[in-house]
Amino acid sequence: MNDPSTTQDKVEPIFELNQFFPYQLSNLDSAVSQSMSQLYHGRFKLNRQEWRILVVLGANPPMSAKAIASTCKLEKMPVSRGISRLTDTGLIQRQEDSQDRRYSRLSLTDEGRSIYKKLVPLILAREAFILSALSSEEQQQLQDLMTKVRQKAEELQLCG
């Protein structure tokens, strides 16, 4: 009856890339990021890392490069390149840390602050437009769901 030598053909699952959550998320990220980059790149000639650094420094007191990388969720090298370019273009400035001369604190210059003040309302308006596809309740649900999914993904990262 249950002869182990007779196995049923195993049906392999059909993989639908368009239905695969990471693929859908990547497409969403790409569409939203491209619509945002029209503002920060098109009008202000900033790349993705630079605009993140600029807005983090605009919303916080002077920070180290390490703190910026942590806040922006970016690797050290892209942050370092972004800081160099923003410093070279006069949008951020470095001040040596009085406690530890190995570190410097970064902050916006007057020109950087001016761009920050122009950019933030534009970015927030674009975000509001994109999210207007959802009701207020759906927007809150989306936030909650994204948090849950991110936490599960982080659990897997901890497992190695």
Short mmCIF file of C-alpha atoms in Angstrom, two decimals:
data_model
loop_
_atom_site.label_atom_id
_atom_site.label_comp_id
_atom_site.label_asym_id
_atom_site.label_seq_id
_atom_site.Cartn_x
_atom_site.Cartn_y
_atom_site.Cartn_z
CA MET A 1 0.00 0.00 0.00
CA ASN A 2 2.57 2.55 1.10
CA ASP A 3 5.46 1.17 -0.88
CA PRO A 4 8.43 3.55 -0.51
CA SER A 5 9.71 2.53 -3.93
CA THR A 6 6.69 4.11 -5.56
CA THR A 7 6.90 7.85 -5.19
CA GLN A 8 4.47 10.33 -6.51
CA ASP A 9 5.84 12.89 -8.87
CA LYS A 10 6.57 15.98 -6.86
CA VAL A 11 4.97 19.04 -8.34
CA GLU A 12 7.37 21.95 -8.35
CA PRO A 13 5.81 25.23 -7.41
CA ILE A 14 5.44 27.78 -10.17
CA PHE A 15 7.40 30.89 -9.39
CA GLU A 16 5.63 34.07 -10.39
CA LEU A 17 8.17 36.88 -10.18
CA ASN A 18 5.47 39.56 -10.38
CA GLN A 19 3.82 38.04 -7.29
CA PHE A 20 7.07 37.71 -5.31
CA PHE A 21 6.98 40.16 -2.38
CA PRO A 22 10.65 41.27 -2.54
CA TYR A 23 10.28 41.94 -6.27
CA GLN A 24 7.10 43.97 -5.73
CA LEU A 25 8.81 45.89 -2.92
CA SER A 26 11.80 46.61 -5.13
CA ASN A 27 9.52 47.92 -7.88
CA LEU A 28 7.68 50.12 -5.39
CA ASP A 29 10.97 51.43 -4.00
CA SER A 30 12.20 52.18 -7.50
CA ALA A 31 9.04 54.06 -8.53
CA VAL A 32 8.90 56.12 -5.33
CA SER A 33 12.65 56.80 -5.30
CA GLN A 34 12.64 57.94 -8.91
CA SER A 35 9.76 60.32 -8.28
CA MET A 36 11.64 61.77 -5.29
CA SER A 37 14.93 62.02 -7.16
CA GLN A 38 13.27 64.31 -9.70
CA LEU A 39 13.28 66.86 -6.89
CA TYR A 40 16.59 66.42 -5.13
CA HIS A 41 18.60 65.53 -8.22
CA GLY A 42 16.74 67.53 -10.82
CA ARG A 43 16.54 70.78 -8.87
CA PHE A 44 19.45 70.55 -6.45
CA LYS A 45 21.90 68.18 -8.18
CA LEU A 46 22.07 65.86 -5.16
CA ASN A 47 22.29 62.09 -5.36
CA ARG A 48 20.36 59.73 -3.09
CA GLN A 49 23.04 59.54 -0.40
CA GLU A 50 23.69 63.28 -0.44
CA TRP A 51 20.06 64.23 0.00
CA ARG A 52 19.74 61.80 2.91
CA ILE A 53 22.83 63.26 4.56
CA LEU A 54 21.54 66.79 3.97
CA VAL A 55 18.12 66.14 5.52
CA VAL A 56 19.59 64.24 8.48
CA LEU A 57 21.93 67.13 9.23
CA GLY A 58 19.10 69.62 8.73
CA ALA A 59 16.94 67.88 11.31
CA ASN A 60 19.66 67.19 13.90
CA PRO A 61 22.46 68.92 15.79
CA PRO A 62 25.99 68.44 14.40
CA MET A 63 26.76 64.75 13.95
CA SER A 64 29.69 62.47 13.23
CA ALA A 65 29.92 60.60 9.93
CA LYS A 66 29.31 57.35 11.84
CA ALA A 67 26.09 58.72 13.37
CA ILE A 68 24.94 59.93 9.94
CA ALA A 69 25.58 56.48 8.41
CA SER A 70 23.62 54.83 11.21
CA THR A 71 20.70 57.27 10.93
CA CYS A 72 20.56 57.04 7.12
CA LYS A 73 20.99 53.25 7.11
CA LEU A 74 23.87 53.61 4.65
CA GLU A 75 27.30 52.00 4.44
CA LYS A 76 30.34 53.99 5.53
CA MET A 77 31.81 54.44 2.02
CA PRO A 78 28.76 56.06 0.33
CA VAL A 79 28.38 58.34 3.37
CA SER A 80 32.05 59.30 3.19
CA ARG A 81 31.77 60.11 -0.52
CA GLY A 82 28.55 62.07 0.06
CA ILE A 83 30.11 64.05 2.89
CA SER A 84 33.15 64.86 0.73
CA ARG A 85 31.01 66.10 -2.14
CA LEU A 86 28.71 68.13 0.14
CA THR A 87 31.75 69.65 1.83
CA ASP A 88 33.36 70.45 -1.54
CA THR A 89 30.17 72.14 -2.76
CA GLY A 90 29.90 74.19 0.43
CA LEU A 91 26.69 72.62 1.76
CA ILE A 92 28.15 71.09 4.92
CA GLN A 93 31.04 71.97 7.17
CA ARG A 94 33.33 70.02 9.47
CA GLN A 95 34.28 71.04 12.98
CA GLU A 96 36.85 69.17 14.97
CA ASP A 97 35.41 67.51 18.06
CA SER A 98 36.81 69.31 21.10
CA GLN A 99 36.63 66.08 23.16
CA ASP A 100 38.33 63.81 20.61
CA ARG A 101 40.37 65.27 17.75
CA ARG A 102 40.05 62.06 15.74
CA TYR A 103 36.40 62.88 15.09
CA SER A 104 34.68 65.79 13.46
CA ARG A 105 31.15 67.04 13.77
CA LEU A 106 29.28 67.82 10.57
CA SER A 107 26.60 70.46 10.13
CA LEU A 108 24.91 72.39 7.35
CA THR A 109 26.36 75.64 6.12
CA ASP A 110 24.05 78.59 5.51
CA GLU A 111 23.77 77.50 1.86
CA GLY A 112 23.06 73.90 2.94
CA ARG A 113 20.38 75.12 5.37
CA SER A 114 18.81 77.19 2.56
CA ILE A 115 18.61 74.14 0.29
CA TYR A 116 17.24 72.05 3.17
CA LYS A 117 14.47 74.60 3.76
CA LYS A 118 13.53 74.55 0.07
CA LEU A 119 13.82 70.79 -0.38
CA VAL A 120 11.90 69.48 2.63
CA PRO A 121 8.51 71.02 1.75
CA LEU A 122 8.84 69.72 -1.82
CA ILE A 123 9.70 66.20 -0.67
CA LEU A 124 6.86 66.19 1.88
CA ALA A 125 4.39 67.41 -0.76
CA ARG A 126 5.51 64.64 -3.11
CA GLU A 127 5.16 62.08 -0.33
CA ALA A 128 1.65 63.37 0.45
CA PHE A 129 0.68 63.10 -3.21
CA ILE A 130 1.89 59.50 -3.44
CA LEU A 131 0.16 58.54 -0.20
CA SER A 132 -3.07 60.28 -1.25
CA ALA A 133 -3.91 57.01 -3.01
CA LEU A 134 -4.66 55.72 0.50
CA SER A 135 -7.09 56.88 3.15
CA SER A 136 -5.68 58.06 6.50
CA GLU A 137 -6.59 54.71 8.00
CA GLU A 138 -4.88 52.84 5.16
CA GLN A 139 -1.77 55.01 5.56
CA GLN A 140 -1.59 54.04 9.24
CA GLN A 141 -2.16 50.39 8.34
CA LEU A 142 0.64 50.61 5.78
CA GLN A 143 3.00 52.04 8.41
CA ASP A 144 2.04 49.27 10.84
CA LEU A 145 2.42 46.54 8.22
CA MET A 146 5.79 47.84 7.05
CA THR A 147 7.00 47.83 10.65
CA LYS A 148 5.88 44.22 11.14
CA VAL A 149 7.50 43.03 7.92
CA ARG A 150 10.75 44.91 8.65
CA GLN A 151 10.90 43.38 12.14
CA LYS A 152 10.49 39.87 10.68
CA ALA A 153 13.23 40.53 8.13
CA GLU A 154 15.49 41.78 10.94
CA GLU A 155 14.80 38.56 12.88
CA LEU A 156 16.23 36.59 9.97
CA GLN A 157 19.31 38.83 9.89
CA LEU A 158 19.96 38.03 13.56
CA CYS A 159 19.75 34.29 12.84
CA GLY A 160 22.61 34.59 10.38
#
